[in-house]
Amino acid sequence: MSTLVDLQPGETVSTVIRKHWFIFFQEISAILLGCVLILGTAGFVVGVLWHSGQIASILSTVVTFGAILGLLVCWFMLAIVWTNYYLDMWIVTNHRIFSIDQIGLFGRKVTSIALDNIQEITVVNNGFFGAVFGYGTVAIHTAGAGRANVYMEGIAQPEILHTHILEHMERLRQLEQITEKQESLLHSISHEVKSHLTKSQAAFASIVEGDFGEVPTPLKSIASTALSDTKQGVDTVMDILDASNFKKGTLEIKQERFDFKTALLKIVEEFKPIAAEKKLDLEVIVADGSYEVIGDDQKMRRHVLRNLIDNAIRYTPKGSVRVELTHNDEMIECAVHDNGVGITPEDMEHLFTEGGKGANSTKVNAQSTGYGLFVAKTIIDAHHGNIWAESEGAGNGAHFYVQLPLAKV
Amino acid sequence: MQTDAVVSGIPFAAIAMIVWIAAVMLCVGLGFILSYHWYRYSLHKSTASLALTVYSVISAIILFALFAAGISLPL
């Protein structure tokens, strides 16, 4: 099926439809008639000429040769018509309808329409032969700017297909409603959990910072660990909430001028103790120049820079993490290099997708939600920038790059 | 007769063989193009194999008949 159409993850083929056999018969009837005429005429001419002397005998052989040549041409035409008939098809999946049209020997047209984009489906029964042989046309019209119409002409039992497509559309609609409800529920739960975690975070911070006076060392140690875990929990919930807000279209991105270099150095400073604890070298190289960009300083630090550096440290058991900041006349580029566990080509495919956790992420970081890089990409996209990753595979480290447009002076 | 002389002066067999060679080339070329489509785009490769076999067998029969008719013409 992959050579015919590209299916999305979770998309399954439900029906493959071809034209009714009578349509093929109609298309080849002219060719068959041509064959009969050629053979009949040749037979008659040869019959008349056969016993009329040597020259007539030669002419009858020429006629026979010509008739066979005519048959060969008819055979070629038959093969081409059959190919067009056999390769013309419609594929109905649980998300889309593909119309594949073989045009002659060299043309091929593949049209796809999403089921949730269908505005109207019409069934037309075609005349006498359609009624006798039970074939007809299903016309599918879509809505929206990129509107496309698909005409499934000459298909057997069009009413059944019509019902089948409607069932798929209904199932898709129900699935969308369920997903919407689940996302809404996830959003509410995340909000609740975040408010509880924030309160716990404040309480643990008070104990650690000595707001309740001197506390026993074991209690301080436990509170310190709890504070760190709670912070992690708040970050995770915030990632999920931001992803949810983005999907709902309620994520707000400020448009203020800020210094990317200052934001980066602040985050690197924050991570230096963590890197030192893991005995990793955390190195920053910043080229001279201005790094002012327009956007949301807080979201850039929280969701992009913190995420990239945190991941680099987390997925590097030993070695180093190097952060480089450079720019040209129009863009700044921030690169985070590590020599950690690396990214396999399979993981690379869904690295920036929602919930896209790699195989290593679950081994090295059990708390990974798979939302971090998805949110980071969302933020970068909202800043009209680019984010991408490179890796030579498992065990060969990873390189993450962020490009952002420089603020105009 | 003048007609006999004109007809007997035409190298029928030579022309027939040129036509036959052109037909063979066309048949093979079309076979390649059709096989490409059948194997690349058909849902079942067995159907593609069957189609290729039928195409080859019938084409071979017609080409053989064409050759037989052509070779029986005078040079």
Short mmCIF file of N, CA and C in Angstrom, two decimals, chain B:
data_model
loop_
_atom_site.label_atom_id
_atom_site.label_comp_id
_atom_site.label_asym_id
_atom_site.label_seq_id
_atom_site.Cartn_x
_atom_site.Cartn_y
_atom_site.Cartn_z
N MET B 1 1.00 -9.56 -67.50
CA MET B 1 0.21 -8.36 -67.20
C MET B 1 1.05 -7.32 -66.47
N GLN B 2 0.71 -6.06 -66.67
CA GLN B 2 1.48 -4.99 -66.03
C GLN B 2 1.32 -5.03 -64.49
N THR B 3 0.10 -5.33 -64.03
CA THR B 3 -0.17 -5.39 -62.59
C THR B 3 0.69 -6.46 -61.92
N ASP B 4 0.76 -7.62 -62.60
CA ASP B 4 1.56 -8.72 -62.07
C ASP B 4 3.02 -8.30 -61.91
N ALA B 5 3.52 -7.59 -62.94
CA ALA B 5 4.92 -7.16 -62.91
C ALA B 5 5.17 -6.20 -61.75
N VAL B 6 4.23 -5.25 -61.56
CA VAL B 6 4.38 -4.27 -60.47
C VAL B 6 4.35 -4.96 -59.12
N VAL B 7 3.35 -5.87 -58.96
CA VAL B 7 3.20 -6.57 -57.68
C VAL B 7 4.40 -7.45 -57.39
N SER B 8 4.83 -8.19 -58.44
CA SER B 8 5.96 -9.11 -58.21
C SER B 8 7.27 -8.36 -58.01
N GLY B 9 7.34 -7.07 -58.38
CA GLY B 9 8.57 -6.29 -58.20
C GLY B 9 8.74 -5.75 -56.80
N ILE B 10 7.73 -5.82 -55.95
CA ILE B 10 7.80 -5.26 -54.58
C ILE B 10 8.42 -6.30 -53.63
N PRO B 11 9.45 -5.89 -52.86
CA PRO B 11 10.07 -6.85 -51.92
C PRO B 11 9.20 -7.03 -50.67
N PHE B 12 8.09 -7.74 -50.81
CA PHE B 12 7.11 -7.90 -49.72
C PHE B 12 7.73 -8.45 -48.43
N ALA B 13 8.49 -9.51 -48.60
CA ALA B 13 9.05 -10.18 -47.41
C ALA B 13 9.99 -9.25 -46.64
N ALA B 14 10.81 -8.47 -47.37
CA ALA B 14 11.75 -7.55 -46.71
C ALA B 14 10.98 -6.50 -45.92
N ILE B 15 9.93 -5.94 -46.55
CA ILE B 15 9.11 -4.93 -45.86
C ILE B 15 8.43 -5.56 -44.64
N ALA B 16 7.91 -6.80 -44.85
CA ALA B 16 7.22 -7.49 -43.74
C ALA B 16 8.16 -7.72 -42.57
N MET B 17 9.42 -8.06 -42.85
CA MET B 17 10.37 -8.32 -41.76
C MET B 17 10.72 -7.03 -41.01
N ILE B 18 10.81 -5.92 -41.77
CA ILE B 18 11.08 -4.62 -41.10
C ILE B 18 9.90 -4.27 -40.17
N VAL B 19 8.68 -4.48 -40.73
CA VAL B 19 7.47 -4.21 -39.92
C VAL B 19 7.45 -5.13 -38.70
N TRP B 20 7.84 -6.41 -38.93
CA TRP B 20 7.82 -7.38 -37.83
C TRP B 20 8.81 -6.97 -36.72
N ILE B 21 10.00 -6.57 -37.14
CA ILE B 21 11.01 -6.17 -36.14
C ILE B 21 10.50 -4.95 -35.35
N ALA B 22 9.88 -4.01 -36.07
CA ALA B 22 9.31 -2.82 -35.39
C ALA B 22 8.22 -3.25 -34.40
N ALA B 23 7.40 -4.22 -34.82
CA ALA B 23 6.32 -4.71 -33.95
C ALA B 23 6.89 -5.37 -32.70
N VAL B 24 7.97 -6.15 -32.89
CA VAL B 24 8.60 -6.83 -31.73
C VAL B 24 9.13 -5.78 -30.75
N MET B 25 9.79 -4.76 -31.30
CA MET B 25 10.36 -3.71 -30.44
C MET B 25 9.26 -2.96 -29.68
N LEU B 26 8.17 -2.67 -30.40
CA LEU B 26 7.04 -1.97 -29.78
C LEU B 26 6.43 -2.83 -28.66
N CYS B 27 6.33 -4.13 -28.98
CA CYS B 27 5.74 -5.07 -28.02
C CYS B 27 6.59 -5.16 -26.75
N VAL B 28 7.91 -5.25 -26.92
CA VAL B 28 8.81 -5.35 -25.77
C VAL B 28 8.78 -4.04 -24.97
N GLY B 29 8.83 -2.91 -25.69
CA GLY B 29 8.80 -1.59 -25.02
C GLY B 29 7.54 -1.40 -24.21
N LEU B 30 6.41 -1.72 -24.85
CA LEU B 30 5.13 -1.59 -24.15
C LEU B 30 5.07 -2.54 -22.95
N GLY B 31 5.64 -3.73 -23.16
CA GLY B 31 5.69 -4.72 -22.06
C GLY B 31 6.44 -4.18 -20.86
N PHE B 32 7.57 -3.52 -21.11
CA PHE B 32 8.35 -2.94 -20.01
C PHE B 32 7.55 -1.86 -19.28
N ILE B 33 6.92 -0.97 -20.05
CA ILE B 33 6.17 0.12 -19.42
C ILE B 33 4.99 -0.42 -18.61
N LEU B 34 4.26 -1.36 -19.21
CA LEU B 34 3.09 -1.91 -18.50
C LEU B 34 3.53 -2.69 -17.26
N SER B 35 4.61 -3.47 -17.39
CA SER B 35 5.09 -4.24 -16.23
C SER B 35 5.50 -3.32 -15.10
N TYR B 36 6.14 -2.22 -15.47
CA TYR B 36 6.54 -1.24 -14.45
C TYR B 36 5.31 -0.79 -13.67
N HIS B 37 4.25 -0.41 -14.37
CA HIS B 37 3.01 0.04 -13.71
C HIS B 37 2.38 -1.08 -12.89
N TRP B 38 2.33 -2.27 -13.49
CA TRP B 38 1.66 -3.38 -12.80
C TRP B 38 2.37 -3.73 -11.50
N TYR B 39 3.71 -3.83 -11.58
CA TYR B 39 4.43 -4.23 -10.38
C TYR B 39 4.51 -3.11 -9.35
N ARG B 40 4.53 -1.88 -9.81
CA ARG B 40 4.67 -0.76 -8.86
C ARG B 40 3.34 -0.40 -8.20
N TYR B 41 2.28 -0.43 -8.98
CA TYR B 41 1.02 0.12 -8.45
C TYR B 41 -0.08 -0.89 -8.19
N SER B 42 0.11 -2.16 -8.56
CA SER B 42 -1.01 -3.08 -8.31
C SER B 42 -0.97 -3.51 -6.84
N LEU B 43 -2.15 -3.81 -6.32
CA LEU B 43 -2.24 -4.19 -4.91
C LEU B 43 -1.66 -5.57 -4.67
N HIS B 44 -1.83 -6.45 -5.67
CA HIS B 44 -1.32 -7.81 -5.50
C HIS B 44 -0.29 -8.09 -6.59
N LYS B 45 0.90 -8.45 -6.16
CA LYS B 45 1.98 -8.70 -7.12
C LYS B 45 1.67 -9.93 -7.98
N SER B 46 0.87 -10.87 -7.43
CA SER B 46 0.54 -12.07 -8.21
C SER B 46 -0.30 -11.68 -9.44
N THR B 47 -1.17 -10.67 -9.29
CA THR B 47 -1.96 -10.21 -10.43
C THR B 47 -1.04 -9.62 -11.49
N ALA B 48 -0.03 -8.89 -11.04
CA ALA B 48 0.94 -8.29 -11.96
C ALA B 48 1.66 -9.40 -12.73
N SER B 49 2.06 -10.47 -12.04
CA SER B 49 2.76 -11.58 -12.69
C SER B 49 1.86 -12.27 -13.70
N LEU B 50 0.60 -12.46 -13.31
CA LEU B 50 -0.36 -13.11 -14.21
C LEU B 50 -0.58 -12.26 -15.46
N ALA B 51 -0.73 -10.94 -15.25
CA ALA B 51 -0.95 -10.03 -16.38
C ALA B 51 0.25 -10.06 -17.33
N LEU B 52 1.45 -10.08 -16.75
CA LEU B 52 2.66 -10.10 -17.57
C LEU B 52 2.74 -11.41 -18.38
N THR B 53 2.38 -12.52 -17.73
CA THR B 53 2.41 -13.82 -18.42
C THR B 53 1.42 -13.82 -19.59
N VAL B 54 0.18 -13.37 -19.33
CA VAL B 54 -0.85 -13.35 -20.38
C VAL B 54 -0.39 -12.44 -21.53
N TYR B 55 0.13 -11.26 -21.16
CA TYR B 55 0.60 -10.30 -22.17
C TYR B 55 1.70 -10.94 -23.03
N SER B 56 2.65 -11.60 -22.36
CA SER B 56 3.79 -12.18 -23.09
C SER B 56 3.32 -13.30 -24.02
N VAL B 57 2.47 -14.20 -23.50
CA VAL B 57 2.03 -15.36 -24.28
C VAL B 57 1.24 -14.91 -25.52
N ILE B 58 0.24 -14.05 -25.31
CA ILE B 58 -0.60 -13.63 -26.45
C ILE B 58 0.23 -12.81 -27.44
N SER B 59 1.09 -11.94 -26.93
CA SER B 59 1.94 -11.15 -27.84
C SER B 59 2.83 -12.08 -28.67
N ALA B 60 3.38 -13.11 -27.99
CA ALA B 60 4.27 -14.06 -28.70
C ALA B 60 3.50 -14.80 -29.79
N ILE B 61 2.26 -15.21 -29.48
CA ILE B 61 1.45 -15.93 -30.50
C ILE B 61 1.19 -15.02 -31.70
N ILE B 62 0.77 -13.78 -31.43
CA ILE B 62 0.46 -12.85 -32.54
C ILE B 62 1.72 -12.54 -33.35
N LEU B 63 2.83 -12.34 -32.64
CA LEU B 63 4.09 -12.03 -33.33
C LEU B 63 4.55 -13.22 -34.18
N PHE B 64 4.34 -14.43 -33.65
CA PHE B 64 4.72 -15.63 -34.40
C PHE B 64 3.87 -15.73 -35.69
N ALA B 65 2.57 -15.49 -35.54
CA ALA B 65 1.66 -15.53 -36.70
C ALA B 65 2.07 -14.47 -37.72
N LEU B 66 2.43 -13.29 -37.21
CA LEU B 66 2.86 -12.19 -38.08
C LEU B 66 4.14 -12.58 -38.84
N PHE B 67 5.06 -13.22 -38.12
CA PHE B 67 6.31 -13.66 -38.73
C PHE B 67 6.05 -14.71 -39.81
N ALA B 68 5.16 -15.66 -39.47
CA ALA B 68 4.83 -16.74 -40.42
C ALA B 68 4.20 -16.17 -41.68
N ALA B 69 3.31 -15.19 -41.50
CA ALA B 69 2.66 -14.57 -42.67
C ALA B 69 3.69 -13.79 -43.49
N GLY B 70 4.58 -13.10 -42.80
CA GLY B 70 5.59 -12.27 -43.47
C GLY B 70 6.59 -13.10 -44.25
N ILE B 71 7.03 -14.21 -43.66
CA ILE B 71 8.07 -15.03 -44.28
C ILE B 71 7.55 -15.77 -45.52
N SER B 72 6.23 -15.97 -45.58
CA SER B 72 5.67 -16.68 -46.74
C SER B 72 5.48 -15.76 -47.94
N LEU B 73 5.77 -14.47 -47.76
CA LEU B 73 5.67 -13.53 -48.89
C LEU B 73 6.92 -13.64 -49.76
N PRO B 74 6.80 -13.35 -51.06
CA PRO B 74 8.00 -13.43 -51.92
C PRO B 74 8.95 -12.27 -51.67
N LEU B 75 10.24 -12.56 -51.91
CA LEU B 75 11.27 -11.51 -51.74
C LEU B 75 11.24 -10.50 -52.90
#
